N, CA, C and O of each residue as an XYZ file, in Angstrom:
792
protein
N     234.423    144.438    -53.800
C     235.691    144.191    -53.283
C     236.292    145.510    -53.012
O     236.234    146.476    -53.773
N     236.953    145.462    -51.708
C     237.500    146.628    -51.189
C     238.731    146.878    -51.818
O     239.286    146.005    -52.486
N     239.294    148.219    -51.628
C     240.430    148.566    -52.301
C     241.563    148.368    -51.600
O     241.377    147.609    -50.649
N     242.794    148.810    -51.722
C     243.916    148.599    -51.108
C     243.945    149.397    -49.695
O     243.428    150.506    -49.565
N     244.521    148.794    -48.792
C     244.634    149.194    -47.379
C     245.654    150.282    -47.325
O     246.840    149.963    -47.414
N     245.324    151.508    -47.193
C     246.426    152.582    -47.151
C     246.377    153.206    -45.953
O     245.357    153.767    -45.554
N     247.586    153.149    -45.225
C     247.687    153.955    -44.045
C     247.887    155.335    -43.991
O     248.617    155.819    -44.857
N     247.384    156.076    -43.143
C     247.643    157.706    -43.070
C     248.416    157.801    -41.748
O     247.835    157.524    -40.698
N     249.649    158.166    -41.756
C     250.465    158.429    -40.582
C     249.716    159.478    -39.784
O     249.592    160.622    -40.223
N     249.212    159.099    -38.608
C     248.369    159.842    -37.950
C     248.843    160.567    -36.638
O     248.212    160.584    -35.581
N     250.063    161.164    -36.880
C     250.810    161.825    -35.824
C     250.525    163.373    -35.777
O     250.724    164.000    -34.736
N     250.044    163.995    -36.946
C     249.961    165.457    -37.102
C     249.316    165.669    -38.538
O     249.362    164.822    -39.430
N     248.784    166.759    -38.628
C     248.305    167.274    -39.947
C     246.875    166.926    -40.280
O     246.045    166.724    -39.393
N     246.592    166.856    -41.572
C     245.205    166.762    -42.016
C     244.911    165.178    -42.213
O     244.662    164.696    -43.318
N     244.968    164.455    -41.061
C     244.706    163.042    -41.055
C     243.288    162.764    -41.666
O     243.138    162.082    -42.680
N     242.230    163.362    -40.949
C     240.893    163.047    -41.317
C     240.707    163.464    -42.848
O     240.148    162.680    -43.616
N     241.097    164.490    -43.211
C     240.933    164.946    -44.577
C     241.459    163.829    -45.700
O     240.821    163.484    -46.694
N     242.715    163.369    -45.322
C     243.267    162.440    -46.127
C     242.555    161.026    -46.178
O     242.397    160.388    -47.219
N     242.162    160.636    -44.970
C     241.374    159.487    -44.763
C     240.074    159.481    -45.809
O     239.808    158.560    -46.581
N     239.335    160.708    -45.656
C     238.250    160.998    -46.425
C     238.476    160.962    -47.952
O     237.648    160.439    -48.698
N     239.592    161.519    -48.390
C     239.910    161.600    -49.754
C     240.358    160.301    -50.237
O     240.117    160.045    -51.417
N     240.881    159.561    -49.630
C     241.442    158.155    -49.967
C     240.178    157.201    -50.061
O     240.055    156.458    -51.035
N     239.298    157.227    -49.103
C     238.067    156.726    -49.092
C     237.134    156.903    -50.293
O     236.451    155.995    -50.767
N     237.176    158.244    -50.764
C     236.364    158.737    -51.887
C     236.978    158.047    -53.249
O     236.295    157.820    -54.247
N     238.112    157.807    -53.149
C     238.713    157.265    -54.441
C     238.979    155.698    -54.445
O     239.732    155.183    -55.271
N     238.368    155.039    -53.552
C     238.218    153.610    -53.548
C     239.239    152.738    -52.758
O     239.371    151.535    -52.979
N     240.007    153.479    -51.748
C     240.954    152.875    -51.052
C     240.262    152.526    -49.584
O     239.257    153.111    -49.180
N     240.900    151.563    -48.901
C     240.492    151.365    -47.533
C     241.535    151.981    -46.510
O     242.564    151.399    -46.166
N     241.168    153.132    -46.102
C     242.314    153.934    -45.388
C     242.040    153.709    -43.782
O     240.966    153.588    -43.192
N     243.401    153.697    -43.277
C     243.306    153.493    -41.668
C     244.421    154.292    -41.140
O     245.452    154.453    -41.793
N     244.240    154.793    -39.984
C     245.118    155.549    -39.380
C     246.350    154.744    -38.785
O     246.139    153.653    -38.254
N     247.667    155.279    -38.867
C     248.828    154.518    -38.389
C     249.556    155.321    -37.326
O     249.955    156.473    -37.501
N     249.694    154.623    -36.216
C     250.461    155.353    -35.256
C     251.458    154.538    -34.622
O     252.364    155.097    -34.004
N     251.397    153.094    -34.710
C     252.132    151.955    -34.162
C     252.920    151.235    -35.166
O     252.726    151.471    -36.359
N     253.892    150.278    -34.743
C     254.543    149.481    -35.741
C     253.584    148.385    -36.265
O     253.607    148.065    -37.454
N     252.773    147.831    -35.408
C     251.859    146.830    -36.092
C     250.981    147.380    -37.012
O     250.674    146.651    -37.955
N     250.455    148.605    -36.959
C     249.622    149.279    -37.832
C     250.418    149.379    -39.253
O     250.027    148.932    -40.331
N     251.601    150.059    -38.993
C     252.414    150.235    -40.236
C     252.700    148.772    -40.949
O     252.558    148.571    -42.156
N     253.089    147.882    -40.077
C     253.270    146.369    -40.762
C     252.179    145.838    -41.618
O     252.365    145.077    -42.568
N     250.984    146.306    -41.204
C     249.567    145.673    -41.664
C     249.146    146.340    -43.104
O     248.460    145.689    -43.892
N     249.559    147.572    -43.387
C     249.258    148.380    -44.536
C     250.012    148.032    -45.868
O     251.185    147.657    -45.897
N     249.186    148.202    -46.998
C     249.800    148.074    -48.356
C     250.567    149.234    -48.682
O     251.492    149.101    -49.483
N     250.302    150.444    -48.141
C     251.019    151.717    -48.467
C     250.799    152.711    -47.370
O     250.057    152.436    -46.427
N     251.435    153.885    -47.467
C     251.454    154.795    -46.431
C     251.299    156.193    -47.084
O     251.948    156.487    -48.088
N     250.542    156.935    -46.576
C     250.403    158.445    -46.840
C     250.888    159.219    -45.676
O     250.356    159.069    -44.576
N     251.857    160.027    -45.857
C     252.410    160.891    -44.733
C     251.939    162.470    -44.968
O     252.466    163.178    -45.826
N     250.944    162.894    -44.145
C     250.276    164.270    -44.369
C     251.293    165.420    -43.962
O     252.372    165.190    -43.416
N     250.845    166.631    -44.276
C     251.556    167.884    -43.857
C     251.479    167.991    -42.413
O     250.996    167.079    -41.741
N     251.944    169.088    -41.889
C     252.235    169.310    -40.429
C     253.645    169.994    -40.274
O     254.065    170.776    -41.127
N     254.303    169.684    -39.220
C     255.523    170.228    -39.026
C     256.552    169.187    -39.000
O     256.601    168.319    -38.128
N     257.475    169.308    -40.099
C     258.245    168.011    -40.325
C     259.204    167.726    -39.140
O     259.575    166.572    -38.923
N     259.565    168.654    -38.455
C     260.336    168.401    -37.143
C     259.663    167.603    -36.130
O     260.144    166.636    -35.540
N     258.466    168.118    -35.981
C     257.602    167.676    -34.887
C     257.308    166.096    -35.334
O     257.505    165.206    -34.507
N     256.871    165.810    -36.559
C     256.489    164.487    -37.023
C     257.895    163.638    -36.855
O     257.824    162.477    -36.450
N     258.972    164.134    -37.119
C     260.193    163.379    -36.954
C     260.358    162.844    -35.441
O     260.615    161.689    -35.103
N     260.154    163.934    -34.638
C     260.484    163.600    -33.174
C     259.302    162.493    -32.759
O     259.615    161.544    -32.040
N     258.203    162.621    -33.147
C     257.263    161.557    -32.859
C     257.524    160.294    -33.466
O     257.244    159.261    -32.857
N     258.060    160.268    -34.671
C     258.511    159.080    -35.263
C     259.587    158.363    -34.479
O     259.660    157.135    -34.473
N     260.478    159.197    -33.776
C     261.684    158.844    -33.015
C     260.999    158.174    -31.680
O     261.299    157.076    -31.211
N     260.141    158.964    -31.242
C     259.644    158.467    -29.811
C     258.784    157.337    -29.931
O     258.550    156.660    -28.931
N     258.232    157.022    -31.155
C     257.325    155.831    -31.315
C     258.131    154.698    -31.958
O     257.571    153.637    -32.234
N     259.527    154.910    -32.221
C     260.392    153.892    -32.740
C     259.875    153.490    -34.212
O     259.963    152.309    -34.548
N     259.420    154.298    -34.963
C     258.976    154.081    -36.217
C     259.964    154.446    -37.349
O     259.708    154.147    -38.515
N     261.024    155.053    -37.017
C     261.880    155.575    -38.096
C     262.520    154.422    -39.013
O     262.462    154.434    -40.243
N     263.100    153.487    -38.292
C     263.881    152.270    -39.035
C     262.903    151.421    -39.492
O     263.254    150.799    -40.495
N     261.671    151.158    -39.050
C     260.601    150.201    -39.622
C     260.158    150.866    -40.844
O     260.009    150.163    -41.844
N     259.914    152.184    -40.912
C     259.418    153.008    -42.120
C     260.506    153.033    -43.026
O     260.269    152.643    -44.170
N     261.667    153.417    -42.744
C     262.746    153.270    -43.780
C     262.833    151.886    -44.466
O     263.047    151.743    -45.669
N     262.645    150.870    -43.571
C     262.901    149.536    -44.077
C     261.684    149.285    -45.118
O     261.927    148.762    -46.205
N     260.412    149.657    -44.771
C     259.341    149.294    -45.625
C     259.475    150.037    -46.981
O     259.163    149.524    -48.056
N     259.971    151.301    -46.832
C     260.318    152.122    -48.037
C     261.315    151.407    -49.064
O     261.107    151.234    -50.265
N     262.380    151.051    -48.372
C     263.534    150.302    -49.060
C     262.868    148.974    -49.634
O     263.365    148.547    -50.677
N     261.997    148.397    -49.179
C     261.451    146.920    -49.666
C     260.422    147.397    -50.723
O     259.914    146.516    -51.418
N     260.093    148.545    -50.908
C     259.286    149.038    -52.037
C     257.759    149.443    -51.767
O     256.931    149.637    -52.657
N     257.552    149.527    -50.547
C     256.224    149.984    -50.107
C     255.792    151.458    -50.757
O     256.433    152.496    -50.601
N     254.553    151.312    -51.524
C     254.206    152.718    -52.032
C     253.968    153.551    -50.982
O     253.497    153.095    -49.940
N     254.272    154.919    -51.128
C     253.979    155.972    -50.179
C     253.736    157.257    -50.971
O     254.169    157.432    -52.110
N     253.024    158.123    -50.296
C     252.716    159.459    -50.864
C     252.889    160.448    -49.582
O     252.363    160.217    -48.493
N     253.734    161.630    -49.877
C     253.793    162.649    -48.822
C     253.370    163.931    -49.228
O     253.894    164.332    -50.268
N     252.600    164.641    -48.706
C     252.148    166.043    -48.907
C     252.795    166.972    -48.023
O     252.766    166.691    -46.825
N     253.420    168.111    -48.414
C     254.090    169.118    -47.710
C     255.147    168.553    -46.754
O     256.163    168.036    -47.220
N     254.951    168.631    -45.488
C     255.945    167.990    -44.545
C     256.202    166.469    -44.968
O     257.314    165.961    -44.825
N     255.127    165.781    -45.491
C     255.334    164.309    -45.887
C     256.456    164.243    -47.064
O     257.313    163.361    -47.085
N     256.359    165.254    -48.025
C     257.282    165.416    -49.025
C     258.834    165.441    -48.373
O     259.684    164.640    -48.763
N     259.078    166.330    -47.457
C     260.179    166.643    -46.869
C     260.600    165.259    -46.217
O     261.752    164.893    -46.450
N     259.966    164.619    -45.593
C     260.333    163.429    -44.896
C     260.762    162.200    -45.993
O     261.665    161.389    -45.790
N     259.980    162.250    -47.089
C     260.394    161.243    -48.109
C     261.541    161.600    -48.746
O     261.930    160.815    -49.611
N     262.230    162.648    -48.534
C     263.285    163.010    -49.359
C     264.653    162.195    -48.753
O     264.743    161.748    -47.610
N     265.593    162.127    -49.712
C     266.988    161.616    -49.338
C     267.933    162.603    -48.733
O     268.874    162.185    -48.059
N     267.735    163.995    -48.943
C     268.426    165.060    -48.395
C     267.387    166.094    -47.945
O     266.419    166.339    -48.664
N     267.584    166.742    -46.692
C     266.661    167.766    -46.538
C     267.657    169.081    -46.110
O     268.543    169.051    -45.257
N     267.297    170.119    -46.861
C     268.028    171.176    -46.795
C     267.364    172.178    -45.468
O     266.166    172.375    -45.266
N     268.356    172.643    -44.779
C     267.606    173.428    -43.532
C     266.617    172.610    -42.738
O     265.453    172.914    -42.476
N     267.334    171.428    -42.371
C     266.502    170.434    -41.687
C     266.039    170.713    -40.252
O     265.106    170.100    -39.735
N     266.738    171.665    -39.644
C     266.248    172.160    -38.268
C     267.459    171.899    -37.366
O     268.534    171.430    -37.740
N     267.097    172.302    -36.022
C     268.293    172.181    -35.120
C     268.642    170.833    -34.897
O     267.783    169.956    -34.989
N     269.972    170.543    -34.576
C     270.293    169.154    -34.223
C     269.611    168.693    -33.163
O     269.357    169.455    -32.230
N     269.216    167.378    -33.154
C     268.556    166.709    -32.183
C     267.066    166.848    -32.350
O     266.323    166.049    -31.779
N     266.587    167.818    -33.100
C     265.188    167.934    -33.454
C     264.962    168.166    -34.910
O     263.927    168.729    -35.267
N     265.916    167.748    -35.838
C     265.828    167.936    -37.026
C     264.915    167.079    -37.774
O     264.539    166.047    -37.219
N     264.504    167.348    -38.939
C     263.537    166.555    -39.726
C     264.427    165.355    -40.333
O     265.556    165.557    -40.779
N     263.879    164.222    -40.311
C     264.538    163.032    -40.658
C     264.213    162.696    -42.134
O     263.068    162.750    -42.583
N     265.343    162.332    -42.881
C     265.012    162.036    -44.274
C     264.839    160.438    -44.167
O     265.620    159.689    -43.580
N     263.700    160.073    -44.828
C     263.432    158.544    -44.936
C     263.980    157.939    -46.259
O     264.047    156.716    -46.385
N     264.356    158.754    -47.207
C     264.922    158.252    -48.347
C     263.949    157.472    -49.329
O     264.366    156.588    -50.076
N     262.773    157.820    -49.278
C     261.846    157.401    -50.291
C     262.046    157.651    -51.632
O     261.881    156.808    -52.513
N     262.437    158.918    -51.824
C     262.704    159.618    -53.257
C     264.244    160.185    -53.085
O     264.745    160.767    -52.123
N     264.775    159.841    -54.257
C     266.161    160.609    -54.522
C     266.048    161.899    -54.741
O     265.943    162.245    -55.918
N     266.040    162.854    -53.766
C     265.679    164.366    -53.949
C     266.198    165.093    -52.832
O     266.210    164.579    -51.713
N     266.651    166.309    -53.057
C     266.951    167.173    -52.021
C     265.832    168.268    -51.871
O     265.562    169.008    -52.817
N     265.213    168.351    -50.711
C     264.082    169.347    -50.451
C     264.432    170.415    -49.442
O     265.066    170.205    -48.408
N     263.985    171.515    -49.819
C     264.193    172.663    -48.814
C     262.956    172.950    -48.081
O     261.872    173.138    -48.635
N     263.165    172.979    -46.753
C     261.910    173.224    -45.817
C     261.583    174.743    -46.040
O     262.392    175.609    -46.374
N     260.323    174.891    -45.808
C     259.674    176.380    -45.791
C     260.226    177.167    -46.885
O     260.537    178.318    -46.581
N     260.422    176.791    -48.131
C     261.123    177.344    -49.316
C     260.353    178.587    -49.757
O     260.915    179.637    -50.068
N     259.027    178.402    -49.764
C     258.233    179.473    -50.202
C     258.079    180.720    -49.091
O     257.569    181.824    -49.285
N     258.600    180.262    -48.029
C     258.439    181.470    -46.883
C     257.630    180.924    -45.695
O     257.380    179.734    -45.503
N     257.246    181.990    -44.904
C     256.477    181.593    -43.717
C     254.933    181.435    -43.926
O     254.440    181.471    -45.053
N     254.210    181.262    -42.810
C     252.766    181.063    -42.895
C     252.234    182.155    -43.778
O     251.454    181.822    -44.671
N     252.567    183.440    -43.637
C     252.036    184.571    -44.152
C     252.207    184.447    -45.704
O     251.438    185.053    -46.449
N     253.154    183.712    -46.158
C     253.554    183.635    -47.681
C     252.744    182.465    -48.236
O     252.983    182.116    -49.392
N     251.844    181.848    -47.556
C     251.220    180.734    -48.139
C     250.324    181.279    -49.252
O     249.897    182.430    -49.153
N     250.004    180.490    -50.345
C     249.505    181.044    -51.464
C     248.675    179.750    -52.310
O     248.920    178.563    -52.098
N     247.783    180.183    -53.174
C     247.137    179.016    -53.981
C     247.400    179.437    -55.456
O     247.571    180.588    -55.859
N     247.400    178.312    -56.168
C     247.664    178.671    -57.763
C     247.219    177.305    -58.482
O     247.181    176.234    -57.876
N     246.886    177.455    -59.843
C     246.637    176.396    -60.644
C     247.982    175.931    -61.320
O     248.784    176.729    -61.806
N     248.160    174.496    -61.304
C     249.426    173.952    -61.838
C     249.171    172.822    -62.862
O     248.429    171.887    -62.563
N     249.793    172.900    -64.096
C     249.852    171.839    -64.873
C     250.457    170.586    -64.202
O     251.557    170.692    -63.661
N     249.863    169.517    -64.206
C     250.230    168.265    -63.468
C     250.351    167.149    -64.549
O     249.344    166.710    -65.106
N     251.657    166.680    -64.845
C     251.831    165.704    -65.788
C     250.994    164.363    -65.550
O     251.080    163.630    -64.565
N     250.241    164.213    -66.562
C     249.353    162.810    -66.293
C     247.924    163.115    -66.082
O     247.066    162.259    -66.299
N     247.610    164.415    -65.627
C     246.213    164.904    -65.268
C     245.735    165.847    -66.483
O     246.541    166.633    -66.981
N     244.679    165.775    -66.858
C     244.196    166.403    -68.252
C     243.999    167.836    -67.891
O     244.325    168.691    -68.714
N     243.456    168.208    -66.647
C     243.235    169.563    -66.206
C     244.257    170.148    -65.176
O     244.897    169.322    -64.525
N     244.459    171.324    -64.979
C     245.493    171.781    -63.968
C     244.764    171.412    -62.624
O     243.564    171.210    -62.442
N     245.776    171.378    -61.758
C     245.469    171.011    -60.315
C     245.403    172.362    -59.635
O     246.218    173.232    -59.944
N     244.387    172.595    -58.644
C     244.505    173.930    -57.932
C     245.091    173.493    -56.567
O     244.593    172.770    -55.704
N     246.311    174.143    -56.609
C     247.304    173.800    -55.320
C     247.381    174.782    -54.299
O     247.608    175.950    -54.614
N     247.213    174.435    -53.056
C     247.261    175.072    -51.943
C     248.728    174.978    -51.138
O     249.045    173.938    -50.560
N     249.327    175.798    -51.149
C     250.789    175.884    -50.487
C     250.789    176.554    -49.198
O     250.422    177.729    -49.192
N     251.152    175.986    -48.059
C     251.079    176.343    -46.594
C     252.554    176.185    -46.132
O     252.913    175.046    -45.832
N     253.392    177.142    -46.049
C     254.727    176.844    -45.454
C     255.372    175.730    -46.215
O     255.965    174.787    -45.692
N     255.183    175.946    -47.648
C     255.538    174.763    -48.315
C     257.084    174.525    -48.776
O     257.873    175.460    -48.917
N     257.382    173.298    -48.969
C     258.953    173.073    -49.465
C     258.837    172.995    -50.905
O     257.766    172.788    -51.476
N     260.114    173.187    -51.573
C     260.277    172.808    -52.884
C     261.335    171.765    -53.036
O     261.945    171.380    -52.038
N     261.595    171.275    -54.244
C     262.613    170.421    -54.496
C     263.735    171.075    -55.149
O     263.512    171.767    -56.142
N     264.913    170.934    -54.705
C     266.102    171.639    -55.200
C     266.966    170.690    -56.218
O     267.641    171.119    -57.153
N     266.808    169.302    -55.847
C     267.709    168.470    -56.796
C     266.778    167.114    -56.780
O     266.202    166.617    -55.812
N     266.805    166.683    -58.097
C     266.202    165.180    -58.235
C     267.271    164.341    -58.766
O     268.138    164.820    -59.496
N     267.251    163.160    -58.445
C     267.977    162.121    -58.892
C     267.639    161.411    -60.198
O     266.601    161.674    -60.806
N     268.446    160.589    -60.588
C     267.968    159.880    -61.849
C     266.756    158.958    -61.620
O     266.732    158.297    -60.582
N     265.847    158.870    -62.421
C     264.738    158.105    -62.126
C     263.658    158.738    -61.480
O     262.613    158.135    -61.236
N     263.875    160.069    -61.152
C     262.628    160.850    -60.410
C     262.078    161.672    -61.507
O     262.804    162.341    -62.243
N     260.623    161.613    -61.628
C     259.843    162.203    -62.619
C     259.239    163.539    -61.939
O     258.576    163.501    -60.903
N     259.503    164.558    -62.546
C     258.973    165.885    -62.077
C     257.547    165.938    -62.729
O     257.372    165.905    -63.947
N     256.596    166.021    -61.842
C     255.159    166.056    -62.335
C     254.540    167.473    -62.378
O     253.632    167.724    -63.170
N     255.018    168.369    -61.555
C     254.503    169.842    -61.493
C     255.699    170.673    -61.042
O     256.629    170.189    -60.397
N     255.623    171.994    -61.430
C     256.541    172.983    -60.918
C     255.796    174.261    -60.566
O     254.714    174.582    -61.059
N     256.491    174.975    -59.646
C     256.169    176.348    -59.321
C     257.180    177.203    -58.789
O     257.882    176.847    -57.843
N     257.296    178.360    -59.373
C     258.301    179.273    -59.186
C     259.700    178.708    -59.744
O     260.738    179.061    -59.185
N     259.729    177.960    -60.683
C     260.723    177.373    -61.241
C     261.390    176.179    -60.488
O     262.525    175.769    -60.734
N     260.574    175.686    -59.568
C     261.091    174.490    -58.819
C     259.999    173.371    -58.786
O     258.802    173.657    -58.782
N     260.476    172.045    -58.761
C     259.720    170.871    -58.728
C     258.772    170.968    -57.455
O     259.347    171.147    -56.381
N     257.373    170.870    -57.450
C     256.571    170.697    -56.355
C     255.627    169.458    -56.356
O     254.716    169.252    -55.554
N     255.981    168.718    -57.333
C     255.308    167.231    -57.311
C     256.203    166.272    -58.087
O     256.441    166.481    -59.277
N     256.645    165.343    -57.508
C     257.471    164.307    -58.032
C     257.079    162.885    -57.839
O     256.160    162.587    -57.076
N     257.727    162.035    -58.485
C     257.532    160.530    -58.259
C     258.534    159.825    -58.756
O     258.917    159.978    -59.916
N     259.070    158.963    -57.911
C     260.063    157.858    -58.261
C     259.486    156.389    -57.937
O     259.438    155.913    -56.802
N     259.109    155.827    -58.967
C     258.551    154.363    -58.821
C     257.239    154.448    -58.183
O     256.352    155.102    -58.731
N     257.032    153.835    -57.055
C     255.713    153.776    -56.414
C     255.718    154.754    -55.268
O     254.983    154.536    -54.305
N     256.582    155.935    -55.305
C     256.626    156.861    -54.367
C     256.245    158.157    -54.831
O     256.928    158.623    -55.743
N     255.182    158.910    -54.338
C     254.900    160.317    -54.720
C     254.804    161.147    -53.843
O     254.440    160.893    -52.695
N     255.183    162.476    -54.356
C     255.257    163.548    -53.190
C     254.846    164.991    -53.770
O     255.278    165.368    -54.860
N     254.013    165.754    -53.007
C     253.769    167.042    -53.452
C     253.976    168.087    -52.364
O     253.692    167.892    -51.183
N     254.429    169.075    -52.795
C     254.647    170.203    -51.668
C     253.316    170.855    -51.400
O     253.291    171.577    -50.403
N     252.305    170.752    -52.035
C     250.929    171.219    -51.687
C     250.035    170.214    -50.970
O     250.398    169.094    -50.612
N     248.970    170.678    -50.823
C     247.743    169.961    -49.889
C     246.561    169.716    -50.716
O     245.595    170.478    -50.695
N     246.628    168.550    -51.527
C     245.385    168.271    -52.300
C     244.122    167.918    -51.542
O     242.985    168.008    -52.007
N     244.460    167.483    -50.257
C     243.266    167.055    -49.353
C     242.337    168.182    -48.925
O     241.246    167.927    -48.414
N     242.800    169.551    -49.151
C     241.856    170.621    -48.822
C     241.092    171.172    -49.992
O     240.389    172.145    -49.722
N     241.084    170.797    -51.103
C     240.523    171.477    -52.190
C     239.226    170.700    -52.560
O     238.286    171.325    -53.051
N     239.146    169.438    -52.355
C     237.936    168.542    -52.981
C     238.355    167.936    -54.301
O     237.589    167.173    -54.890
N     239.563    168.253    -54.795
C     239.940    167.522    -56.190
C     240.687    166.369    -55.568
O     241.636    166.484    -54.793
N     240.138    165.218    -56.007
C     240.626    163.822    -55.473
C     241.534    163.236    -56.494
O     241.781    162.033    -56.402
N     242.125    164.013    -57.567
C     242.648    163.200    -58.694
C     244.130    162.813    -58.106
O     244.573    161.692    -58.357
N     244.831    163.660    -57.390
C     246.193    163.256    -56.803
C     245.900    162.168    -55.857
O     246.771    161.300    -55.907
N     245.011    161.940    -55.056
C     244.767    160.818    -54.325
C     244.466    159.576    -55.184
O     244.891    158.454    -54.907
N     243.687    159.873    -56.264
C     243.364    158.762    -57.206
C     244.677    158.145    -57.792
O     244.919    156.939    -57.838
N     245.440    159.095    -58.209
C     246.684    158.625    -58.915
C     247.521    157.752    -57.986
O     248.113    156.753    -58.394
N     247.546    158.189    -56.658
C     248.361    157.393    -55.751
C     247.660    155.996    -55.464
O     248.353    154.999    -55.262
N     246.329    155.946    -55.450
C     245.600    154.480    -55.401
C     245.998    153.818    -56.650
O     246.369    152.645    -56.620
N     245.951    154.439    -57.670
C     246.424    153.748    -58.914
C     247.895    153.168    -58.930
O     248.210    152.060    -59.363
N     248.731    154.108    -58.386
C     250.050    153.549    -58.164
C     250.181    152.266    -57.229
O     250.996    151.360    -57.402
N     249.249    152.344    -56.222
C     249.379    151.316    -55.244
C     248.750    150.027    -55.783
O     249.100    148.925    -55.361
N     247.823    150.189    -56.717
C     247.120    148.926    -57.351
C     247.879    148.518    -58.559
O     247.621    147.502    -59.204
N     248.818    149.351    -58.832
C     249.690    148.983    -60.158
C     249.132    149.440    -61.387
O     249.570    149.074    -62.477
N     248.153    150.251    -61.241
C     247.323    150.703    -62.665
C     248.142    151.812    -63.247
O     248.069    152.025    -64.457
N     249.033    152.643    -62.366
C     249.678    153.706    -63.078
C     251.199    153.467    -63.170
O     251.918    154.281    -63.749
């Protein structure tokens, strides 16, 4: 029996790595670039990259409102790094008008772009992650952090005093990149969320 069909938004970022990680934990992952592909999947993963560039491409491909609608209907989603930014209800320092990152309102939270600094400030570290027995080795690359969470948002991990992994219902977000470490537990958690096991 095949696992849930999870789309990976294939506009920018570690698309191949996320597809491989989801496949390794039992999902049936597919790239998503167009409306019919979005409509066909059970859930969506939004990878890292540049949140303003991904937002521009979402506008160009007329995916913003369909994606917001699927999230509002309860479609499970997971966003890493730029994906976390896009899943927020409020983006602090969203970018220049007309090219700004678009909040898709999957999670009631305010996220600050590039909160840890520029590319040269990228770092790695081990984080306690609620629900996982052993710490997660987290890779932060021009990463955001969460400055405010609303009611019903669960903080799963923190770094530098700020939430860096959160969950609200069936929507999960991390400011780090689990797809680059070989540790599949975060992807496994997302698959469990999609199948209703978590």
